[in-house]
Coordinates of C-alpha atoms and ligand atoms in Angstrom, one line a residue:
M1 CA 8.4 -154.8 -114.2
S2 CA 9.0 -156.0 -117.5
G3 CA 12.0 -157.7 -119.5
I4 CA 12.9 -157.0 -123.4
R5 CA 10.8 -158.0 -126.3
T6 CA 11.8 -158.5 -129.0
P7 CA 9.9 -156.6 -131.2
D8 CA 7.2 -157.4 -133.9
H9 CA 8.5 -157.8 -137.4
D10 CA 4.8 -158.1 -138.7
P11 CA 5.2 -157.1 -142.9
D12 CA 2.8 -153.8 -142.5
H13 CA 5.8 -152.5 -139.9
V14 CA 8.0 -152.4 -142.5
R15 CA 5.4 -150.5 -144.4
I16 CA 4.2 -148.1 -141.8
L17 CA 8.7 -147.1 -141.5
A18 CA 8.7 -146.8 -145.1
R19 CA 6.3 -144.2 -145.6
L20 CA 7.5 -141.8 -142.9
S21 CA 10.5 -141.6 -144.6
G22 CA 11.3 -137.5 -144.2
I23 CA 10.1 -138.3 -140.8
V24 CA 12.4 -141.8 -139.8
G25 CA 15.4 -142.1 -141.6
P26 CA 18.4 -143.9 -140.9
R27 CA 20.1 -141.3 -139.0
H28 CA 17.2 -141.0 -137.0
V29 CA 16.6 -144.5 -136.4
L30 CA 19.0 -146.0 -133.2
G31 CA 20.7 -149.5 -134.1
G32 CA 21.4 -149.4 -137.2
A33 CA 19.0 -151.4 -139.9
D34 CA 19.1 -154.2 -139.4
A35 CA 18.9 -153.9 -135.1
A36 CA 16.3 -152.2 -133.0
P37 CA 16.1 -149.5 -131.2
F38 CA 16.6 -150.3 -127.4
C39 CA 15.0 -148.9 -124.7
T40 CA 15.4 -148.4 -121.2
D41 CA 14.3 -145.5 -118.3
W42 CA 16.9 -143.4 -115.9
R43 CA 16.4 -146.1 -113.6
G44 CA 17.4 -148.7 -115.8
L45 CA 14.3 -150.4 -114.3
F46 CA 12.8 -151.0 -117.4
T47 CA 13.5 -152.6 -120.7
G48 CA 12.1 -152.5 -124.2
T49 CA 13.3 -152.7 -128.0
A50 CA 11.5 -150.2 -130.2
L51 CA 10.5 -150.2 -134.3
A52 CA 12.2 -147.5 -134.9
V53 CA 12.5 -143.8 -133.2
V54 CA 11.3 -141.7 -134.2
R55 CA 11.7 -137.9 -134.3
P56 CA 9.4 -135.0 -136.2
A57 CA 10.1 -131.8 -135.9
D58 CA 6.5 -130.1 -135.4
A59 CA 3.0 -130.8 -134.4
A60 CA 2.1 -131.5 -138.9
Q61 CA 4.6 -133.8 -138.6
V62 CA 3.5 -135.6 -135.2
A63 CA -0.2 -136.4 -137.1
A64 CA 1.3 -137.3 -140.1
C65 CA 3.7 -140.0 -138.2
V66 CA -0.1 -140.9 -135.0
A67 CA -2.0 -141.2 -138.4
A68 CA 0.5 -143.3 -140.3
C69 CA 0.5 -145.4 -137.3
A70 CA -2.9 -145.7 -136.2
A71 CA -3.3 -146.9 -139.8
A72 CA -1.0 -149.5 -140.1
G73 CA -1.2 -151.0 -136.0
V74 CA 1.6 -149.8 -134.9
A75 CA 1.3 -148.3 -131.5
V76 CA 3.0 -145.0 -130.6
V77 CA 5.2 -144.2 -127.0
P78 CA 5.3 -140.4 -126.7
Q79 CA 9.0 -140.2 -124.8
G80 CA 10.1 -136.5 -123.8
G81 CA 13.6 -136.2 -121.5
N82 CA 13.1 -140.0 -120.3
T83 CA 13.2 -139.3 -116.7
G84 CA 9.9 -140.6 -115.5
L85 CA 10.4 -142.7 -112.5
C86 CA 7.5 -145.3 -113.6
G87 CA 8.6 -146.6 -117.1
G88 CA 5.8 -144.8 -118.7
A89 CA 8.2 -143.5 -121.7
T90 CA 10.0 -146.9 -122.4
P91 CA 8.1 -149.7 -124.5
Q92 CA 7.8 -153.0 -124.1
G93 CA 7.7 -153.8 -127.4
G94 CA 6.8 -153.6 -131.3
E95 CA 6.0 -150.1 -130.8
I96 CA 7.6 -147.1 -132.1
V97 CA 9.0 -143.9 -129.5
L98 CA 8.2 -141.1 -131.1
S99 CA 10.6 -138.6 -129.2
L100 CA 9.8 -135.0 -128.8
G101 CA 12.9 -133.6 -129.0
R102 CA 13.1 -131.6 -132.2
L103 CA 10.1 -129.3 -130.5
N104 CA 12.1 -127.2 -129.7
R105 CA 11.2 -123.7 -129.8
V106 CA 10.0 -121.6 -126.8
R107 CA 7.2 -119.7 -128.8
D108 CA 6.2 -116.6 -127.2
V109 CA 6.8 -115.2 -123.2
D110 CA 3.9 -112.7 -122.6
T111 CA 5.1 -110.1 -119.2
V112 CA 1.5 -108.4 -119.6
D113 CA -0.9 -112.0 -119.5
L114 CA 2.0 -113.9 -117.4
V115 CA 1.9 -116.5 -120.0
M116 CA 4.7 -118.4 -122.2
E117 CA 3.7 -120.7 -125.2
V118 CA 6.2 -123.4 -125.5
E119 CA 6.9 -126.4 -127.6
A120 CA 6.4 -129.8 -125.9
G121 CA 10.8 -130.5 -126.5
V122 CA 11.9 -127.5 -124.5
T123 CA 13.2 -128.5 -120.8
L124 CA 11.9 -127.5 -118.1
Q125 CA 15.1 -126.4 -117.5
A126 CA 15.1 -123.7 -120.6
T127 CA 12.3 -123.2 -120.3
R128 CA 12.5 -121.6 -117.1
L129 CA 15.4 -119.0 -118.2
A130 CA 13.1 -117.9 -121.0
A131 CA 10.7 -116.7 -118.5
D132 CA 13.7 -116.0 -116.3
S133 CA 14.9 -113.3 -118.6
A134 CA 11.7 -111.5 -118.4
G135 CA 11.8 -111.3 -115.1
L136 CA 9.1 -114.3 -114.7
D137 CA 8.8 -117.9 -113.1
L138 CA 8.1 -120.6 -114.4
P139 CA 7.3 -122.1 -110.5
L140 CA 7.9 -126.0 -110.6
G141 CA 11.4 -127.3 -109.5
I142 CA 12.0 -130.8 -110.1
A143 CA 15.8 -132.1 -109.8
S144 CA 15.4 -133.4 -113.1
E145 CA 14.6 -130.1 -114.6
G146 CA 17.7 -130.7 -117.3
S147 CA 16.4 -132.8 -119.0
A148 CA 13.0 -133.2 -118.3
Q149 CA 10.9 -131.4 -121.1
I150 CA 7.3 -129.9 -120.8
G151 CA 5.6 -132.6 -122.6
G152 CA 6.9 -135.0 -120.1
V153 CA 6.6 -132.6 -117.5
L154 CA 2.6 -132.3 -118.1
A155 CA 1.9 -135.4 -119.3
T156 CA 3.0 -136.8 -115.3
N157 CA 1.7 -133.6 -113.8
A158 CA 4.5 -133.2 -112.3
G159 CA 5.2 -131.7 -109.3
G160 CA 8.3 -130.6 -106.8
T161 CA 9.1 -128.4 -104.4
A162 CA 7.2 -125.2 -105.4
T163 CA 3.8 -127.4 -104.6
L164 CA 3.2 -126.1 -101.2
R165 CA 3.0 -122.8 -103.3
Y166 CA 1.8 -122.7 -106.9
G167 CA -0.1 -126.6 -107.3
T168 CA 1.6 -129.1 -110.0
A169 CA 1.9 -129.1 -113.7
R170 CA -1.8 -129.3 -114.1
D171 CA -2.3 -126.2 -112.0
L172 CA 0.1 -124.1 -114.3
A173 CA -1.7 -125.7 -117.5
L174 CA -3.5 -123.0 -119.4
G175 CA -3.8 -124.5 -122.6
L176 CA -2.6 -127.1 -125.3
E177 CA -2.1 -128.6 -128.6
V178 CA -2.5 -132.1 -128.3
V179 CA -2.3 -134.6 -131.2
L180 CA -5.0 -137.2 -130.6
A181 CA -4.3 -141.4 -131.6
D182 CA -6.1 -140.5 -135.4
G183 CA -3.8 -138.1 -136.3
R184 CA -5.8 -134.4 -135.8
I185 CA -4.7 -132.1 -134.3
W186 CA -6.5 -130.4 -131.4
H187 CA -5.4 -126.8 -131.4
G188 CA -6.0 -125.3 -127.2
L189 CA -3.3 -123.1 -126.9
R190 CA -5.5 -120.5 -125.0
R191 CA -4.5 -118.7 -122.7
L192 CA -7.4 -117.5 -120.4
R193 CA -7.7 -117.8 -117.0
K194 CA -11.4 -118.1 -116.9
D195 CA -12.9 -120.0 -119.4
N196 CA -16.2 -122.6 -119.1
T197 CA -16.9 -123.9 -122.1
G198 CA -17.4 -127.3 -121.9
I199 CA -15.2 -130.7 -120.6
A200 CA -12.0 -129.0 -119.3
L201 CA -9.4 -130.9 -121.8
T202 CA -6.5 -129.1 -120.4
K203 CA -6.6 -130.6 -117.4
L204 CA -7.7 -133.9 -118.6
F205 CA -4.6 -134.6 -120.8
V206 CA -2.4 -133.1 -118.1
G207 CA -1.6 -135.8 -116.0
S208 CA -2.0 -138.8 -118.7
E209 CA 1.0 -140.4 -119.1
G210 CA 1.0 -140.5 -123.3
T211 CA -1.7 -142.4 -123.7
L212 CA -4.9 -140.2 -124.2
G213 CA -3.2 -137.5 -126.8
I214 CA 0.7 -136.1 -127.0
I215 CA 0.7 -133.0 -126.6
T216 CA 3.0 -130.8 -129.3
A217 CA 2.6 -127.3 -127.0
A218 CA 1.3 -125.5 -124.2
C219 CA 0.3 -122.2 -123.0
L220 CA 1.9 -122.0 -119.3
R221 CA 0.9 -119.2 -116.0
L222 CA 3.6 -117.9 -115.0
V223 CA 4.6 -115.3 -111.5
P224 CA 6.4 -112.5 -111.1
A225 CA 10.1 -114.0 -109.8
A226 CA 11.4 -114.1 -106.8
R227 CA 13.5 -111.1 -105.1
A228 CA 13.8 -111.3 -101.9
R229 CA 14.7 -115.0 -100.6
E230 CA 16.1 -117.1 -97.6
V231 CA 17.0 -120.3 -97.3
A232 CA 17.4 -122.3 -94.1
F233 CA 18.1 -126.4 -93.5
V234 CA 16.9 -127.3 -90.0
A235 CA 17.3 -129.7 -87.5
V236 CA 13.7 -130.8 -86.7
A237 CA 13.6 -133.1 -83.3
S238 CA 10.9 -135.3 -85.2
P239 CA 9.1 -135.7 -87.7
E240 CA 5.6 -134.1 -85.2
A241 CA 8.2 -131.4 -84.4
A242 CA 8.1 -131.1 -88.0
L243 CA 5.0 -130.5 -88.6
G244 CA 4.9 -128.1 -85.3
L245 CA 7.3 -126.2 -87.0
L246 CA 5.1 -125.8 -90.2
G247 CA 2.5 -124.2 -88.2
L248 CA 4.6 -121.9 -87.4
L249 CA 5.9 -120.5 -90.3
R250 CA 2.1 -120.8 -92.1
R251 CA 1.3 -118.3 -88.9
A252 CA 4.6 -115.9 -89.3
D253 CA 4.3 -115.5 -93.0
G254 CA 2.1 -118.1 -94.9
A255 CA 1.9 -115.9 -98.1
A256 CA 6.2 -116.1 -98.0
L257 CA 6.7 -120.3 -97.5
A258 CA 8.0 -121.2 -100.4
A259 CA 9.3 -124.8 -99.6
F260 CA 9.1 -127.0 -97.2
E261 CA 11.3 -130.3 -97.8
Y262 CA 11.7 -133.3 -95.5
I263 CA 14.5 -135.2 -95.5
S264 CA 16.0 -138.2 -93.2
G265 CA 18.6 -138.7 -91.3
A266 CA 19.6 -141.4 -93.4
A267 CA 18.7 -140.1 -96.5
L268 CA 21.4 -137.4 -95.9
R269 CA 23.8 -139.6 -95.3
L270 CA 23.8 -141.7 -98.7
A271 CA 23.8 -138.0 -99.9
L272 CA 26.7 -137.6 -98.2
A273 CA 28.5 -140.3 -99.2
Q274 CA 27.4 -140.8 -103.1
I275 CA 27.6 -137.1 -104.6
E276 CA 31.0 -134.8 -104.3
G277 CA 31.6 -131.7 -102.8
L278 CA 28.2 -131.7 -100.9
I279 CA 28.8 -130.8 -97.7
D280 CA 26.8 -131.4 -94.1
P281 CA 26.5 -127.0 -92.9
L282 CA 25.5 -128.6 -89.0
G283 CA 28.3 -131.0 -88.5
T284 CA 25.9 -132.9 -85.2
A285 CA 23.6 -136.1 -87.6
A286 CA 20.5 -135.2 -87.0
G287 CA 17.4 -138.2 -87.5
H288 CA 15.2 -135.5 -89.2
Y289 CA 15.6 -132.0 -91.6
V290 CA 13.9 -129.6 -93.1
L291 CA 15.2 -127.1 -95.7
V292 CA 13.0 -124.0 -95.4
E293 CA 12.7 -121.5 -98.5
M294 CA 10.8 -118.6 -98.7
S295 CA 10.4 -115.9 -101.0
S296 CA 8.5 -112.5 -102.2
P297 CA 8.5 -110.8 -105.4
R298 CA 9.3 -107.9 -103.4
A299 CA 13.2 -106.9 -103.3
E300 CA 12.8 -105.5 -99.9
A301 CA 10.8 -107.9 -97.9
A302 CA 12.6 -108.5 -94.7
L303 CA 12.4 -112.4 -93.8
A304 CA 15.1 -113.1 -92.6
P305 CA 13.7 -111.8 -89.6
V306 CA 11.0 -113.7 -89.8
L307 CA 12.7 -116.7 -90.4
E308 CA 14.5 -116.0 -87.6
A309 CA 12.6 -115.3 -85.4
V310 CA 10.5 -118.7 -86.4
L311 CA 13.7 -120.5 -85.7
A312 CA 14.5 -118.9 -82.8
E313 CA 10.7 -119.8 -80.9
A314 CA 11.4 -123.5 -82.0
L315 CA 14.8 -123.9 -80.7
E316 CA 13.7 -122.4 -77.4
G317 CA 10.5 -124.7 -77.4
G318 CA 12.1 -128.0 -78.9
L319 CA 11.0 -128.4 -82.1
V320 CA 14.0 -127.5 -83.8
T321 CA 17.5 -128.7 -82.2
D322 CA 20.3 -126.8 -84.3
A323 CA 19.5 -124.5 -87.9
V324 CA 21.5 -122.2 -90.8
L325 CA 20.4 -119.7 -92.7
A326 CA 22.3 -119.2 -95.8
A327 CA 23.4 -116.1 -96.5
S328 CA 24.3 -115.7 -99.8
E329 CA 23.9 -116.9 -103.5
A330 CA 26.0 -120.1 -103.4
Q331 CA 24.9 -120.6 -99.8
R332 CA 21.3 -120.9 -101.0
T333 CA 22.6 -123.2 -103.9
G334 CA 24.3 -125.6 -101.2
L335 CA 21.7 -125.8 -99.4
W336 CA 19.3 -126.7 -102.1
R337 CA 22.7 -129.3 -103.3
L338 CA 21.4 -131.5 -100.4
R339 CA 18.1 -132.0 -101.2
E340 CA 17.9 -132.0 -105.3
T341 CA 20.7 -134.4 -105.3
L342 CA 19.2 -137.1 -103.5
T343 CA 17.5 -139.1 -106.2
E344 CA 21.2 -139.6 -108.1
A345 CA 22.1 -140.1 -104.8
Q346 CA 19.8 -143.7 -104.1
Q347 CA 20.9 -144.3 -108.2
R348 CA 24.2 -144.1 -107.7
A349 CA 24.0 -146.2 -103.9
G350 CA 22.1 -149.4 -105.8
A351 CA 19.1 -151.4 -105.7
T352 CA 15.8 -148.9 -104.7
V353 CA 12.1 -149.3 -104.3
K354 CA 10.4 -145.8 -104.5
N355 CA 7.1 -145.4 -102.9
D356 CA 6.0 -141.9 -104.0
I357 CA 3.0 -141.7 -101.9
S358 CA 1.2 -139.1 -100.6
V359 CA -1.4 -138.8 -96.8
P360 CA -2.8 -135.7 -95.5
I361 CA 0.5 -133.6 -94.1
S362 CA -1.1 -133.8 -90.6
R363 CA -0.2 -137.8 -90.9
I364 CA 3.2 -137.4 -91.7
P365 CA 5.0 -138.5 -88.5
D366 CA 2.4 -141.5 -88.0
F367 CA 2.9 -142.7 -91.3
L368 CA 6.9 -142.3 -91.4
R369 CA 6.7 -144.4 -88.2
Q370 CA 4.3 -147.5 -89.6
A371 CA 5.8 -147.6 -92.6
A372 CA 9.5 -148.2 -91.0
V373 CA 7.9 -150.7 -88.8
V374 CA 6.1 -152.5 -92.4
C375 CA 9.5 -152.5 -94.4
E376 CA 11.3 -153.6 -91.1
A377 CA 8.9 -156.5 -90.4
R378 CA 9.5 -157.5 -94.5
V379 CA 12.6 -157.1 -94.8
P380 CA 14.7 -157.2 -91.8
G381 CA 17.4 -154.8 -92.0
L382 CA 17.2 -152.4 -95.2
G383 CA 17.6 -149.3 -95.3
V384 CA 14.6 -146.8 -94.9
V385 CA 15.5 -143.8 -96.5
P386 CA 12.3 -141.5 -96.8
F387 CA 12.7 -137.5 -97.7
G388 CA 10.1 -135.9 -100.0
H389 CA 7.5 -132.7 -100.0
F390 CA 6.0 -133.0 -96.1
G391 CA 4.6 -129.6 -97.4
D392 CA 2.3 -131.3 -99.7
G393 CA 2.1 -134.7 -97.7
N394 CA 4.3 -136.5 -100.2
I395 CA 6.7 -138.6 -98.8
H396 CA 9.6 -140.4 -100.8
F397 CA 9.6 -143.3 -98.7
N398 CA 12.4 -145.0 -100.3
L399 CA 13.8 -148.1 -99.5
M400 CA 17.6 -149.2 -99.9
V401 CA 17.0 -153.7 -100.6
P402 CA 19.4 -156.2 -101.1
D403 CA 17.7 -157.2 -104.4
A404 CA 14.8 -156.9 -106.1
S405 CA 12.7 -159.0 -105.2
A406 CA 10.8 -158.1 -102.0
A407 CA 10.1 -154.7 -104.4
E408 CA 6.1 -155.8 -105.6
D409 CA 5.3 -156.2 -101.7
L410 CA 6.8 -153.8 -100.3
M411 CA 5.5 -151.5 -102.6
H412 CA 1.8 -152.6 -101.6
A413 CA 3.1 -153.4 -98.3
V414 CA 3.6 -149.2 -98.1
G415 CA 0.7 -148.5 -100.2
E416 CA -2.1 -150.2 -97.7
V417 CA -0.1 -147.9 -94.6
A418 CA -1.4 -144.7 -96.8
R419 CA -4.3 -146.1 -98.0
G420 CA -5.4 -146.6 -94.5
M421 CA -4.7 -142.7 -94.1
G422 CA -6.7 -141.6 -96.9
G423 CA -3.1 -141.1 -98.7
S424 CA -2.6 -142.3 -102.6
F425 CA 0.5 -144.7 -103.4
S426 CA 1.1 -142.7 -106.2
A427 CA 1.6 -138.4 -105.4
E428 CA 3.6 -137.0 -108.4
H429 CA 5.1 -140.1 -110.2
G430 CA 2.0 -141.1 -111.4
V431 CA 1.5 -144.9 -112.8
G432 CA 3.3 -145.8 -116.0
Q433 CA 4.1 -149.7 -116.4
L434 CA 4.9 -149.2 -112.7
K435 CA 2.6 -148.8 -110.7
T436 CA -0.6 -151.2 -112.8
G437 CA -1.1 -153.5 -110.3
L438 CA -1.4 -150.8 -107.9
L439 CA -3.8 -149.0 -109.4
A440 CA -6.6 -152.3 -110.2
A441 CA -5.6 -153.4 -106.8
W442 CA -6.6 -149.5 -105.4
R443 CA -9.7 -147.9 -107.9
G444 CA -12.9 -150.2 -107.7
G445 CA -14.8 -151.1 -110.5
V446 CA -16.4 -147.4 -111.6
E447 CA -13.1 -145.8 -111.1
M448 CA -11.8 -148.1 -114.2
D449 CA -14.7 -148.4 -116.0
M450 CA -14.9 -144.2 -116.3
F451 CA -10.9 -144.6 -117.1
A452 CA -11.2 -147.0 -119.5
A453 CA -14.4 -145.7 -121.4
I454 CA -12.5 -142.2 -121.1
K455 CA -9.4 -144.3 -122.9
G456 CA -11.6 -145.8 -125.3
A457 CA -13.3 -142.6 -126.5
L458 CA -9.9 -141.0 -127.7
D459 CA -8.0 -143.8 -128.3
P460 CA -10.3 -146.8 -129.6
R461 CA -7.7 -148.3 -131.5
G462 CA -5.3 -148.4 -128.6
V463 CA -2.9 -146.8 -129.8
L464 CA -1.0 -144.2 -127.7
N465 CA 1.5 -145.8 -125.2
P466 CA -0.6 -148.8 -124.4
G467 CA 0.2 -150.8 -121.4
K468 CA 0.7 -147.8 -119.5
I469 CA -1.7 -146.1 -116.5
L470 CA -3.9 -149.4 -117.9
A471 CA -2.4 -152.6 -118.0
S472 CA -4.7 -154.2 -120.4
T473 CA -5.2 -151.7 -123.2
S474 CA -4.5 -153.6 -126.0
R475 CA -4.3 -152.7 -129.6
T476 CA -6.8 -154.1 -132.5
Ligands
FAD1 P1 9.6 -138.8 -120.1 O1 10.2 -140.0 -119.1 O2 9.8 -139.4 -121.5 O3 7.7 -139.0 -119.9 C1 7.2 -139.2 -118.7 C2 6.1 -139.8 -119.3 O4 4.9 -138.5 -120.0 C3 5.5 -141.1 -120.3 O5 4.7 -141.9 -119.8 C4 5.6 -140.3 -121.9 O6 5.0 -141.2 -122.9 C5 4.7 -139.4 -121.5 N1 5.4 -138.2 -121.6 C6 6.3 -137.4 -122.3 N2 6.5 -136.6 -122.8 C7 5.4 -136.7 -124.0 C8 4.5 -136.0 -124.6 N3 5.0 -133.9 -125.6 N4 2.9 -135.8 -125.3 C9 2.2 -136.5 -124.2 N5 3.3 -137.9 -123.5 C10 4.3 -137.5 -123.0 N6 8.8 -135.8 -110.9 C11 8.3 -134.6 -109.8 O7 7.2 -134.8 -110.4 N7 8.6 -135.0 -108.8 C12 10.1 -134.4 -108.8 O8 10.6 -133.7 -107.5 C13 10.7 -135.3 -109.6 N8 12.4 -135.2 -109.3 C14 12.5 -135.8 -110.2 C15 14.7 -136.0 -109.7 C16 14.9 -137.0 -110.7 C17 16.0 -137.1 -110.4 C18 14.8 -137.4 -111.3 C19 15.5 -138.7 -112.4 C20 13.0 -138.1 -111.8 C21 12.3 -136.4 -111.3 N9 10.8 -137.1 -110.9 C22 10.7 -136.3 -109.9 C23 10.0 -137.4 -112.4 C24 10.4 -137.3 -113.9 O9 11.7 -135.8 -113.9 C25 9.2 -136.6 -114.1 O10 8.0 -137.3 -113.9 C26 9.0 -136.1 -115.2 O11 7.7 -135.1 -116.0 C27 8.7 -136.7 -116.7 O12 9.5 -135.6 -117.6 P2 10.1 -136.5 -118.9 O13 10.0 -135.1 -120.6 O14 11.6 -136.7 -118.6 O15 9.3 -137.5 -119.6
MLT2 C1 12.5 -136.6 -105.4 O1 10.8 -134.7 -105.1 O2 13.7 -136.0 -105.3 C2 11.8 -137.1 -106.5 O3 10.4 -137.1 -107.1 C3 12.1 -138.3 -105.7 C4 12.9 -139.7 -106.4 O4 13.3 -140.0 -106.5 O5 11.8 -140.5 -105.7
ZN3 ZN1 9.2 -136.2 -105.6

């Protein structure tokens, strides 16, 4: 974890700011003339100072800014909604922060091609609302969507509660407009479903956390909006029982299964204690819950009988101990709030360690058990509050600890449990500056060499987001 660093007052840095007048003005430099803008991430885990916060209004201004920075040897940290959980958007000292928030236009929603073109600074929520008003859906649901921006969502390859059915942000990205490290613009805003002309650059930039290019706009794949939805909140006997229930749902109507989210009893209790207005819909405490959503674009799809039949069979078989099915849109929203407020609840409750692991879905029960044993042996009495995207094999094995001193050790230990099952230490939050050590420890020389070669080819002078993903990237 990085501490506060002081900015580098190299005279070149001052000159570059002067050259950028029009993009950087006093209005856009937080902290006043003498103070370096102070930045922190959403969790308050990372802090740093920037030379300036720059707020360009379009791709040409982003390009001018990056070219000027490259010429002056100043690094650039792209920042969207600043909701990232790995410190990727926080400067480490001496960079400028390039905020994309003014690139805020939805350019087009095409109801025939099922594509939308949107600028990087539009929030995910506003993007989804624009699709919705055309009868379509951008199927990417994350609890931070009111702040997270399309550029950040793509740069982190965000997943979320609809990944089970539609994949991650990378699966929804058809084309991009990107400012490269030398200030050139790649105009890759293609809308094609199929395009095998060369290396898939769009896919490469998605998930690169601002280290290879700055995304200024994107073409995104849309789907017909759901017209029938059913949501159930289910107490299950065990994680194995959750796996059994997932199997029953897949067999009954796998195509309609839209979400299968896990909430441990401890995580639910934390949310009920921390978030005003939350109601436990079952009333009796259980150790494990799942939130199930089934949906269809056909308004007349009879999903409730299917879900009720599956839940009845699961009750009979002892997999499920209790369940409620929402009967209205307000109730559906209420059930989803139990899941979507978990991150906020943990943030309010204090020191947390986030372990965003993935394993093959079949190994989740083993993982939950083994990881709890490993953590409790290290910090007796710590709080284990796992939840997450069970249907994707992605569990947020989050921990409540008395202080942060054991965080690094716990992250590595939990990661090792996942690794033993063929898993990953970061399923959706990325690497940022939080997990560079884990990446280096996990990935062999060949893979790290390929990462470094790609970074070296696209950003040879280390202008873009140095110290993120690859700790060793430096400026020249
Ligand atoms: P930022 O935090 O601003 O930046 C994230 C990274 O992307 C940084 O490395 C930054 O440099 C880079 N970046 C930002 N914009 C650009 C750009 N235009 N071009 C190039 N690089 C850029 N994540 C999930 O995947 N699934 C979840 O379910 C989920 N739930 C969350 C719930 C809460 C309450 C919170 C706080 C976070 C959650 N997140 C989740 C994490 C976070 O919201 C996502 O990673 C989101 O995609 C980040 O978007 P942002 O605009 O806030 O990016
Ligand atoms: C979520 O799925 O709610 C977040 O990605 C998890 C987290 O905050 O750890
Ligand atoms: Zn998540």
